[in-house]
Amino acid sequence: MKFEKYGDIAAGGVVAAFSILGLAYLVPIGVKSPPNVSVAPLAPPFWPSIILWMMLGFAALIVLKGIYGMSRADSAGDAPSDAEAPADKDTDSTMNARVTRTAIAVVLLFIYQAAIEPIGMVLASIIAGLAFTFLAGERRYRFFVPVAVLLPIVLYYFFTKIAAIPIPLGFFEFIEF
Amino acid sequence: MDIIQEAFLHVATWQTILALFCGVAIGTIIGAIPGMTVSMGVALTLPFTFTLDPVTGILLLLGVYKGGIYGGSITAIVIRAPGTPAASCTVLDGFPMAQKGEARKALEMALYASCIADFISNLALIFFAGFLASLALKFGAPEFFTLIVFSLTIIAGVSGDDLIKGLASAMLGLIGATVGLDLVYGTDRFVFGVYELMGGLSFIPVLIGLFALPEIINHYTHKDRGIGDINKIGSARLSLAELKGSLKSILRGSLIGVVLGAIPGIGGAPAAFLSYSEAKRTSPNGKNFGKGEVEGVAAAESGNNGVAGATMIPLLALGVPGDVITAVILGAFMVHGLRPGPILFQQNLDIIYALFMGIMMSSVFLFIIGKSSIRMFSRIAEIPNSILYPAVLILCVFGAYAINNTIFDILVMMAVGVLGFGMLKFGFPTAPFLIAFVLGPLLEDNFRQALLISQGDYGIFVRGPICWFFWALTVLSVVIVLNRTTGFLKFMKRQPKAGT
């Protein structure tokens, strides 16, 4: 699979790109330094810059390792090919379905977070619980619906009444539970 | 002898025994809830101690503390969501064991290792408080810096098969730890106008995001999504032979915990990781660490529980709280008109002895409560994954919010979760990220403090025997790591032959 073959190179590339972004943009723009710093290592950008340079070095090593591993596999002629793929290997459609499902789960996470402020943590959690369980392929409603509904309510009562931590209720804020 | 009798009378009341028992039970439950920290549990219990006898009140808090440290391991093993930062190391072998159907065995080992380490830590508190407190006092910024540099070498031990990716992961952790206000000048670093970032990234949301969320997201990548799949408890229970086999790691971990616990500001997480790394390096089962090795659970748990009694050393001997929890306990002392330190040993020795007796008793209660709760907690692993993971997600969201009462922390948790999922897919180990994230601020803070003291002279980092000792340990660790990964020493030995 291409992902496995180029995995290290891609991973090293992403880390290297982040390091370069950090050194070229994030540190100069995001780290403010007072003008009168007498000892260079005491300046606020010093530590992040050192870390980012080291990260860049390790990223380069990961890329080199990936290239070395790929060339070794090619020269040994043992690169995995589709013909040698095991029988239970994913078909393209199954693979696409898994990627789509994972992408939906990630998007749902952020929708869940964004929904907490307007509709409150309890309702958002109930909806998220139902959605995530449904996405996981669970269809035994009589098991998962009570869990998805009761768990946020129990947690709400635990945090507000026992731990004295106010839980946001969004537009249900007026209701005294 | 009269003092010991008086102390015994303080402890041997039903109120004190009940308070201690309830404290351990409450602590175990709080520790097992991701997002409910031990310090939060101790702080919430503090008001209940105001009307109690000083010994009863303080032992209630100590019970919560000790129960909480153990409780953190339960969710770490069963659902990969460590209840406390100190339990994050337990995830490495505990969760793979639960996946193999050995949740009960892992929980049993966590309990035994915790109780043994806790007991040793209590003994150290009773017999070596003076010595360890004086040692801790010799630690200045340069000594701390060298200790943390040495502690960072444990990254090699938790990097799995790919050291370079482990180091890159650690760099990500270090850069994450620099977000917030600069420690010396108070200027912004990577804040970009988001005021919630001024205090830096909160530890618990990062911890939950790094460990629990990638597992949840990864569940959706499975071909059949594992509908109805459960991590069976299995009939596997911890055998005496396995406990004996891990005893060396438990004792070593306990000692590491005691020494690091006596030094203010270090905490349980570095102790757990250092203990784990040492066990992995020396154990004949070292290659199985990270794949569900019971000795790995023992090493991690003994490291973090070894800290529990020892953190009381600077508090009782010097009146210096080593962390937030002991600071809250210091508050309880002061509420009752007591001031920990040398004067307390002179004027209220009966109270000190009573606390020592109560602390020893807490190890017994921890064992009883832990033992009786194992079966109940390991049942969690029997819930089908398709229902368990969404439930864990909801628990994580409530937990992340509860730390600072801010929705922003939930966003941090989710962002780190997605990052952790990416790391999982690209083969980057997450433990080095966490270690670096924990130790990063300590490392930078002590580095810069030392340079401020010396006005930029780097010679301060080799100013005394403690610094030299940790530099030597660091060099030794690096050589061992190089040897293990590249066959460095074999290569050096072969060189003369090649020349002749």
XYZ file of C-alpha atoms in Angstrom:
677
model
C 0.000 0.000 0.000
C 1.305 3.429 -0.906
C 0.554 4.836 2.547
C 2.752 2.209 4.180
C 5.481 2.569 1.557
C 5.759 6.339 1.809
C 4.598 6.593 5.445
C 7.929 7.652 6.950
C 8.669 10.113 4.181
C 5.221 11.675 4.526
C 5.452 11.755 8.342
C 8.939 13.294 8.262
C 7.749 15.762 5.652
C 4.827 16.908 7.801
C 7.052 17.330 10.878
C 9.674 19.175 8.798
C 7.022 21.453 7.326
C 5.716 22.247 10.814
C 9.264 22.982 12.054
C 9.953 25.304 9.123
C 6.588 27.013 9.607
C 7.477 27.472 13.272
C 10.949 28.848 12.621
C 9.919 31.092 9.736
C 6.541 32.325 10.956
C 5.255 31.130 14.349
C 8.320 32.108 16.432
C 8.966 35.523 14.808
C 5.267 36.463 14.916
C 4.013 34.552 17.950
C 6.843 34.980 20.466
C 7.337 38.480 21.755
C 10.782 39.376 23.055
C 11.642 42.467 25.125
C 14.385 44.600 23.520
C 16.794 44.661 26.467
C 17.652 40.968 26.929
C 21.328 40.805 27.944
C 21.819 37.022 27.902
C 20.674 35.423 24.627
C 19.413 32.105 26.140
C 17.107 34.084 28.428
C 15.241 35.589 25.466
C 11.714 34.126 25.095
C 12.246 32.885 21.495
C 15.456 30.997 22.394
C 13.872 27.835 23.790
C 11.150 27.356 21.110
C 13.724 28.005 18.367
C 16.129 25.376 19.746
C 13.265 22.847 19.972
C 12.090 23.577 16.421
C 15.620 23.227 15.015
C 15.965 19.870 16.767
C 12.543 18.836 15.473
C 13.661 19.745 11.952
C 16.776 17.585 12.421
C 14.723 14.596 13.566
C 12.246 15.139 10.719
C 15.132 15.013 8.245
C 16.323 11.760 9.814
C 12.816 10.270 9.525
C 12.675 11.220 5.824
C 16.155 9.749 5.228
C 15.148 6.578 7.047
C 12.038 6.365 4.869
C 14.060 6.819 1.666
C 16.644 4.263 2.836
C 13.948 1.769 3.792
C 12.185 2.227 0.455
C 15.355 1.821 -1.604
C 16.288 -1.302 0.390
C 12.852 -2.772 -0.154
C 13.035 -1.954 -3.873
C 16.516 -3.471 -4.289
C 15.502 -6.600 -2.387
C 12.464 -6.820 -4.594
C 10.197 -7.396 -1.649
C 8.076 -4.314 -1.999
C 4.486 -5.242 -1.286
C 2.485 -5.445 -4.435
C -1.203 -5.742 -4.959
C -0.715 -9.199 -6.454
C 0.794 -10.443 -3.198
C -1.872 -8.830 -1.100
C -3.576 -11.194 1.294
C -7.019 -12.360 0.420
C -8.713 -10.439 3.211
C -7.116 -7.152 2.187
C -9.574 -4.261 1.924
C -11.273 -3.565 -1.306
C -11.214 0.079 -2.399
C -14.867 0.541 -1.463
C -14.353 -0.810 2.084
C -11.293 1.392 2.471
C -13.245 4.442 1.273
C -16.062 3.637 3.695
C -13.618 3.444 6.612
C -11.926 6.716 5.657
C -15.312 8.424 5.265
C -16.513 7.074 8.621
C -13.352 8.250 10.368
C -13.611 11.687 8.740
C -17.259 11.935 9.872
C -16.208 10.988 13.427
C -13.540 13.722 13.472
C -15.956 16.340 12.089
C -18.603 15.231 14.611
C -16.095 15.802 17.425
C -15.719 19.445 16.545
C -19.464 19.900 15.951
C -20.000 18.433 19.432
C -17.557 20.935 20.927
C -19.116 23.854 19.045
C -22.646 22.817 20.107
C -21.890 22.868 23.838
C -22.135 26.627 24.255
C -25.487 27.184 22.462
C -27.391 24.033 23.470
C -25.582 23.061 26.662
C -23.337 20.180 27.575
C -26.101 17.746 28.533
C -28.139 17.976 25.314
C -25.000 18.141 23.135
C -23.656 15.039 24.883
C -26.921 13.125 24.436
C -26.995 13.920 20.713
C -23.268 13.193 20.326
C -23.595 9.921 22.241
C -26.409 8.777 19.957
C -24.592 9.910 16.813
C -21.256 8.306 17.705
C -22.879 5.028 18.740
C -24.945 4.943 15.539
C -21.817 5.699 13.509
C -20.085 2.811 15.264
C -22.687 0.546 13.686
C -24.602 -0.184 16.862
C -28.292 -0.755 16.185
C -29.479 -2.244 19.475
C -31.470 0.853 20.435
C -32.784 -0.508 23.700
C -29.180 -0.774 24.959
C -27.512 2.332 23.658
C -30.297 4.938 23.835
C -30.637 4.712 27.650
C -26.822 4.897 28.024
C -26.546 7.910 25.709
C -29.384 9.733 27.516
C -28.688 8.804 31.133
C -24.894 9.143 31.203
C -24.786 12.934 30.530
C -27.588 13.477 33.062
C -25.789 11.459 35.747
C -22.522 13.255 34.991
C -24.333 16.615 35.110
C -25.672 15.841 38.569
C -22.324 14.533 39.779
C -20.372 17.573 38.647
C -22.917 20.228 39.666
C -24.289 18.790 42.901
C -21.333 16.835 44.338
C -18.235 18.429 42.818
C -19.823 21.935 42.702
C -18.637 22.505 39.139
C -21.184 24.457 37.039
C -21.935 22.687 33.762
C -23.117 24.912 30.864
C -26.736 24.307 29.898
C -26.945 26.685 26.922
C -30.459 27.899 26.267
C -31.721 25.540 29.011
C -29.902 27.698 31.558
C -33.229 29.016 32.889
C -34.317 25.522 33.950
C -33.511 24.701 37.563
C -32.522 21.054 37.669
C 6.463 5.586 75.050
C 3.778 7.904 76.423
C 3.803 9.796 73.181
C 3.238 6.597 71.190
C 0.317 5.729 73.480
C -1.138 9.186 72.991
C -0.700 8.873 69.250
C -2.422 5.496 69.287
C -5.357 7.003 71.160
C -5.669 9.668 68.447
C -5.866 7.031 65.714
C -7.783 4.264 67.452
C -11.157 5.992 67.337
C -13.988 4.892 65.083
C -14.240 8.397 63.619
C -10.603 8.384 62.502
C -10.727 4.869 61.107
C -13.994 5.593 59.289
C -12.644 8.884 57.926
C -9.525 7.185 56.625
C -11.518 4.352 55.059
C -13.987 6.768 53.432
C -11.085 8.932 52.267
C -9.424 6.029 50.463
C -12.770 4.946 48.937
C -13.646 8.488 47.779
C -10.110 8.943 46.412
C -10.309 5.694 44.453
C -13.574 6.775 42.812
C -12.331 10.309 42.094
C -9.053 8.985 40.674
C -10.992 6.670 38.384
C -12.927 9.544 36.771
C -10.943 11.167 33.955
C -10.794 14.885 34.591
C -11.336 14.658 38.330
C -7.815 15.167 39.628
C -6.575 14.060 43.026
C -5.873 17.680 43.919
C -9.496 18.510 43.059
C -10.672 15.632 45.258
C -8.489 16.728 48.188
C -9.611 20.345 47.789
C -13.295 19.312 47.706
C -12.847 17.235 50.857
C -11.012 19.986 52.742
C -14.148 21.814 54.029
C -15.377 18.568 55.642
C -12.250 18.457 57.822
C -12.887 21.815 59.504
C -15.130 20.346 62.180
C -13.109 17.178 62.670
C -10.274 16.450 65.053
C -6.932 17.485 63.398
C -5.659 13.906 63.061
C -9.024 12.658 61.724
C -9.293 15.517 59.232
C -5.745 15.244 57.925
C -6.011 11.458 57.600
C -9.255 11.892 55.635
C -7.351 14.065 53.161
C -4.415 11.659 53.039
C -6.857 8.817 52.366
C -8.336 10.717 49.400
C -4.814 11.389 48.132
C -3.664 7.775 48.340
C -6.901 6.332 46.967
C -6.819 8.852 44.114
C -3.304 7.901 43.039
C -4.333 4.237 42.827
C -7.741 4.996 41.286
C -6.102 6.749 38.335
C -4.772 3.409 37.154
C -8.224 1.817 36.856
C -9.471 3.789 33.855
C -5.929 3.842 32.442
C -6.089 0.049 32.222
C -9.740 -0.463 31.329
C -10.519 2.386 28.884
C -7.087 3.952 28.129
C -8.128 7.203 29.809
C -5.795 7.761 32.776
C -7.675 9.228 35.705
C -4.572 11.075 36.896
C -1.423 12.286 35.109
C 0.643 9.875 37.210
C -1.321 6.942 35.787
C -0.514 7.836 32.175
C 2.450 5.445 32.184
C 0.198 2.586 33.307
C -1.670 2.910 29.985
C 1.361 1.651 28.056
C 0.996 -1.948 29.226
C -2.285 -1.889 31.140
C -4.537 -1.179 28.164
C -2.892 -3.752 25.837
C -3.428 -6.272 28.653
C -7.121 -5.315 28.850
C -7.377 -5.770 25.073
C -5.916 -9.250 25.465
C -8.581 -10.090 28.044
C -6.268 -9.599 31.021
C -7.883 -6.507 32.541
C -8.316 -8.257 35.858
C -4.693 -9.376 35.982
C -3.516 -5.844 35.166
C -5.793 -4.342 37.838
C -4.543 -6.850 40.391
C -0.917 -6.094 39.576
C -1.645 -2.355 39.730
C -3.167 -2.843 43.178
C -0.360 -4.999 44.595
C 2.367 -2.774 43.153
C 0.550 0.318 44.463
C 0.154 -1.119 47.972
C 3.766 -2.323 48.211
C 5.115 0.985 46.895
C 2.806 2.934 49.143
C 3.973 0.921 52.149
C 7.659 1.455 51.294
C 7.021 5.136 50.735
C 5.365 5.361 54.158
C 8.353 3.633 55.779
C 10.677 6.108 54.061
C 8.542 8.942 55.408
C 8.786 7.562 58.940
C 12.471 6.605 59.011
C 14.224 8.851 56.478
C 12.194 12.060 56.542
C 15.075 14.084 57.960
C 17.723 12.719 55.613
C 15.583 12.991 52.458
C 14.413 16.471 53.364
C 18.022 17.668 53.768
C 18.892 16.063 50.413
C 15.930 17.782 48.772
C 17.102 21.119 50.184
C 20.383 20.797 48.257
C 18.481 20.934 44.975
C 18.756 24.320 43.321
C 17.886 25.267 39.735
C 21.029 23.696 38.144
C 20.525 20.418 40.054
C 16.874 20.333 38.993
C 17.903 20.990 35.407
C 20.370 18.085 35.354
C 17.827 15.799 37.043
C 15.246 16.647 34.372
C 17.771 16.211 31.557
C 18.427 12.740 32.955
C 14.677 12.100 33.281
C 14.268 12.989 29.593
C 16.512 10.045 28.661
C 13.583 7.813 29.598
C 12.068 8.897 26.278
C 14.320 6.276 24.703
C 12.710 3.646 26.890
C 9.161 4.493 25.846
C 9.814 5.150 22.156
C 9.135 1.579 21.112
C 10.922 0.407 17.984
C 11.517 3.835 16.498
C 13.751 6.094 18.571
C 13.871 8.913 16.015
C 10.095 9.174 15.881
C 10.074 9.051 19.688
C 12.462 12.001 19.785
C 10.411 13.936 17.209
C 7.319 13.205 19.301
C 9.143 14.550 22.379
C 10.001 17.747 20.488
C 6.286 18.196 19.720
C 5.590 17.809 23.439
C 8.269 20.344 24.330
C 6.957 22.892 21.845
C 3.425 22.346 23.170
C 4.703 23.105 26.658
C 6.080 26.507 25.563
C 2.600 27.875 24.773
C 1.514 30.574 27.221
C 3.230 33.414 29.004
C 7.023 33.476 29.082
C 8.300 32.303 32.476
C 10.837 35.120 32.927
C 9.558 38.149 30.997
C 5.824 37.416 31.019
C 5.507 38.064 27.277
C 3.205 36.031 24.988
C 4.389 32.832 23.356
C 2.195 31.276 20.644
C -0.883 32.906 22.204
C -2.011 34.737 19.023
C -4.583 36.782 20.902
C -6.428 33.784 22.356
C -6.566 34.655 26.049
C -7.321 31.048 27.087
C -3.848 30.130 25.820
C -2.106 32.586 28.174
C -2.063 29.985 30.936
C -0.665 27.411 28.537
C -2.259 24.157 27.398
C -3.969 22.460 30.343
C -2.409 19.176 31.269
C -5.483 16.963 31.712
C -7.148 17.821 28.366
C -3.825 17.136 26.623
C -3.474 13.858 28.529
C -7.004 12.675 27.714
C -6.693 13.869 24.135
C -3.430 12.051 23.645
C -4.465 8.682 25.042
C -8.248 8.206 25.020
C -9.383 10.063 21.891
C -7.047 8.399 19.338
C -8.371 5.036 20.526
C -11.959 6.240 20.082
C -11.321 7.684 16.603
C -9.362 4.592 15.639
C -12.407 2.488 16.473
C -14.139 4.009 13.421
C -11.310 2.900 11.126
C -11.946 -0.774 11.862
C -13.332 -2.789 9.013
C -16.278 -4.238 10.938
C -16.230 -1.532 13.667
C -16.194 -4.303 16.214
C -19.952 -4.191 16.836
C -20.569 -6.236 19.895
C -16.834 -6.648 20.458
C -15.853 -6.663 24.082
C -12.530 -6.809 25.833
C -13.296 -9.927 27.839
C -12.088 -9.975 31.412
C -11.000 -13.556 30.917
C -10.219 -15.935 33.698
C -6.600 -14.731 33.836
C -5.627 -13.704 37.322
C -2.283 -12.638 38.664
C -0.194 -15.587 39.781
C 2.256 -15.548 42.666
C 5.064 -16.310 40.226
C 4.206 -13.208 38.177
C 4.144 -11.087 41.306
C 7.487 -12.508 42.428
C 8.912 -11.943 38.940
C 7.940 -8.292 39.110
C 9.056 -7.731 42.691
C 12.452 -6.348 41.694
C 10.807 -3.759 39.433
C 8.311 -2.903 42.172
C 11.052 -2.320 44.745
C 13.137 -0.289 42.312
C 10.095 1.736 41.280
C 9.204 2.368 44.923
C 12.688 3.714 45.634
C 12.607 5.928 42.541
C 9.218 7.204 43.687
C 10.499 7.881 47.205
C 13.533 9.873 46.025
C 11.632 11.878 43.387
C 8.661 12.338 45.708
C 10.868 13.900 48.358
C 11.986 16.572 45.895
C 9.345 19.319 45.738
C 7.736 19.908 42.362
C 8.564 16.662 40.552
C 5.347 14.657 40.986
C 4.220 11.135 40.188
C 4.306 11.094 36.355
C 8.104 11.435 35.927
C 8.633 8.863 38.706
C 6.332 6.396 36.946
C 8.043 6.856 33.591
C 11.538 6.634 35.091
C 10.611 3.455 36.947
C 9.072 2.007 33.769
C 12.107 2.877 31.695
C 14.517 1.318 34.211
C 12.390 -1.843 34.422
C 12.283 -2.101 30.640
C 16.054 -1.668 30.435
C 16.889 -4.305 33.045
C 14.054 -6.829 32.828
C 14.432 -10.056 30.830
C 10.895 -9.297 29.587
C 11.964 -5.827 28.427
C 11.076 -6.566 24.796
C 7.455 -7.202 25.747
C 7.049 -3.805 27.411
C 4.414 -1.758 25.637
C 2.715 -4.901 24.292
C 0.863 -5.877 27.479
C 3.592 -6.933 29.902
C 2.411 -7.272 33.490
C 5.810 -6.170 34.825
C 5.346 -2.888 32.937
C 2.166 -2.213 34.924
C 4.031 -3.068 38.134
C 6.903 -0.704 37.337
C 4.627 2.206 36.413
C 2.335 1.822 39.409
C 5.147 1.370 41.933
C 6.833 4.506 40.576
C 3.787 6.727 40.952
C 2.639 5.296 44.290
C 6.149 5.470 45.716
C 5.727 9.223 45.499
C 2.608 9.292 47.708
C 4.196 9.011 51.154
C 7.409 10.725 50.152
C 5.695 13.979 49.093
C 4.805 14.359 52.764
C 8.515 14.467 53.683
C 9.233 18.099 52.739
C 5.825 19.073 54.129
C 6.229 17.470 57.539
C 9.986 17.937 57.949
C 10.350 21.417 56.484
C 6.837 22.811 56.142
C 7.368 23.085 52.377
C 4.529 21.704 50.196
C 5.958 19.808 47.230
C 2.844 20.052 45.044
C -0.749 21.324 44.951
C -2.083 18.387 46.987
C 0.373 18.836 49.848
C -0.325 22.569 49.698
C -4.026 21.810 50.351
C -3.013 19.438 53.171
C -0.804 22.228 54.570
C -3.963 24.341 54.586
C -5.709 21.670 56.679
C -2.835 21.735 59.191
C -3.077 25.518 59.455
C -6.870 25.471 59.845
C -6.304 23.357 62.945
C -3.631 25.697 64.267
C -0.702 23.442 63.375
C 2.360 24.522 61.428
C 4.306 21.621 59.829
C 8.081 21.789 60.121
C 10.720 21.190 62.793
C 8.590 22.905 65.465
C 5.731 20.453 64.913
C 8.161 17.600 65.624
C 9.106 19.291 68.916
C 5.702 20.407 70.132
C 3.212 17.928 68.635
C 5.099 14.685 68.281
C 1.986 12.730 69.247
C 0.177 14.125 66.199
C 3.109 13.253 63.937
C 3.167 9.686 65.245
C -0.610 9.439 64.925
C -0.342 10.539 61.299
C 2.382 7.949 60.700
C 0.139 5.228 62.171
C -2.814 6.385 60.098
C -0.715 6.521 56.941
C 0.385 2.906 57.489
C -3.237 1.942 58.036
C -4.185 3.652 54.751
C -2.055 1.104 52.839
C -4.181 -1.678 54.355
C -7.428 0.123 53.490
C -6.145 0.748 49.975
C -5.607 -2.977 49.579
C -9.072 -3.880 50.924
C -10.925 -1.284 48.835
C -8.858 -1.973 45.724
C -9.310 -5.716 46.010
C -13.065 -5.472 46.432
C -13.475 -3.027 43.548
C -11.373 -4.852 40.958
C -14.142 -7.166 39.811
C -16.595 -4.271 39.520
C -14.224 -2.050 37.545
C -12.983 -4.828 35.289
C -16.629 -5.412 34.271
C -16.396 -2.102 32.368
C -14.245 -3.965 29.858
C -17.233 -6.221 29.134
C -19.315 -3.380 27.657
C -19.401 -3.644 23.841
C -16.893 -1.235 22.275
C -19.577 0.340 20.070
C -21.312 1.579 23.250
C -18.260 1.949 25.491
C -16.257 4.320 23.268
C -19.016 6.951 22.804
C -19.648 6.770 26.569
C -15.928 7.295 27.249
C -15.974 10.274 24.870
C -18.779 11.907 26.873
C -16.913 11.210 30.111
C -13.769 12.777 28.621
C -15.675 15.905 27.525
C -17.128 16.444 31.016
C -13.704 15.737 32.560
C -11.814 18.116 30.261
C -14.339 20.871 30.953
C -14.246 20.368 34.724
C -10.526 21.172 35.039
C -10.856 24.929 34.394
C -14.595 25.278 33.680
C -13.851 26.265 30.105
C -15.144 24.895 26.811
C -11.814 25.858 25.261
C -10.179 22.942 27.096
C -12.566 20.587 25.280
C -11.335 22.042 21.997
C -7.733 21.495 23.149
C -8.566 17.902 24.039
C -10.141 17.260 20.647
C -7.322 18.928 18.707
C -4.729 16.911 20.630
C -6.891 13.825 20.068
C -6.768 14.323 16.301
C -3.009 14.937 16.540
C -2.666 11.762 18.620
C -4.658 9.830 16.006
C -2.307 11.106 13.296
C 0.672 10.087 15.433
C -0.862 6.637 15.912
C -1.348 6.183 12.176
C 2.179 7.380 11.299
C 3.800 5.278 14.045
C 4.817 8.123 16.384
C 4.735 6.971 20.024
C 2.653 9.269 22.237
C 4.397 8.598 25.578
C 7.505 10.711 24.684
C 5.157 13.596 23.786
C 3.582 13.381 27.217
C 6.872 13.076 29.137
C 8.289 16.088 27.305
C 5.067 18.037 27.843
C 5.249 17.358 31.606
C 8.958 17.980 31.988
C 9.274 20.796 29.420
C 8.255 23.705 31.661
C 10.416 22.379 34.523
C 13.374 21.985 32.183
C 13.099 25.461 30.708
C 12.260 27.143 33.982
C 15.274 25.679 35.794
C 17.592 26.250 32.825
C 16.714 29.929 32.695
C 16.666 30.374 36.476
C 20.166 28.887 36.676
C 21.415 31.219 33.942
C 19.809 34.175 35.702
C 21.640 33.237 38.901
C 24.969 32.795 37.098
C 24.375 35.782 34.772
C 24.804 33.650 31.694
C 27.694 31.465 32.888
C 27.064 27.858 31.794
C 29.551 26.625 34.410
C 26.677 26.658 36.911
C 25.395 23.397 35.420
C 28.462 21.541 36.746
C 28.675 23.360 40.051
C 28.464 20.427 42.470
C 28.389 16.669 42.988
C 24.628 16.378 42.414
C 24.994 17.967 38.962
C 27.935 15.701 38.122
C 26.010 12.672 39.349
C 23.051 13.367 37.037
C 25.297 14.267 34.080
C 27.084 10.918 34.560
C 23.744 9.089 34.686
C 22.623 10.939 31.550
C 25.785 9.994 29.631
C 25.449 6.397 30.807
C 21.807 6.266 29.680
C 22.635 7.749 26.280
C 25.468 5.221 25.764
C 23.146 2.360 26.708
C 20.470 3.641 24.318
C 23.010 4.071 21.502
C 24.334 0.607 22.143
C 20.884 -0.905 22.109
C 19.764 0.824 18.938
C 22.977 0.803 16.884
C 25.308 -1.773 18.452
C 27.659 1.128 19.259
C 29.771 -0.708 21.896
C 30.244 -3.804 19.744
C 31.399 -1.539 16.936
C 33.905 0.204 19.252
C 35.284 -3.150 20.440
C 35.719 -4.382 16.892
C 37.652 -1.305 15.789
C 41.184 -2.310 17.106
C 40.915 -5.734 15.462
C 40.107 -4.090 12.183
C 43.240 -1.994 12.505
C 45.611 -4.882 13.097
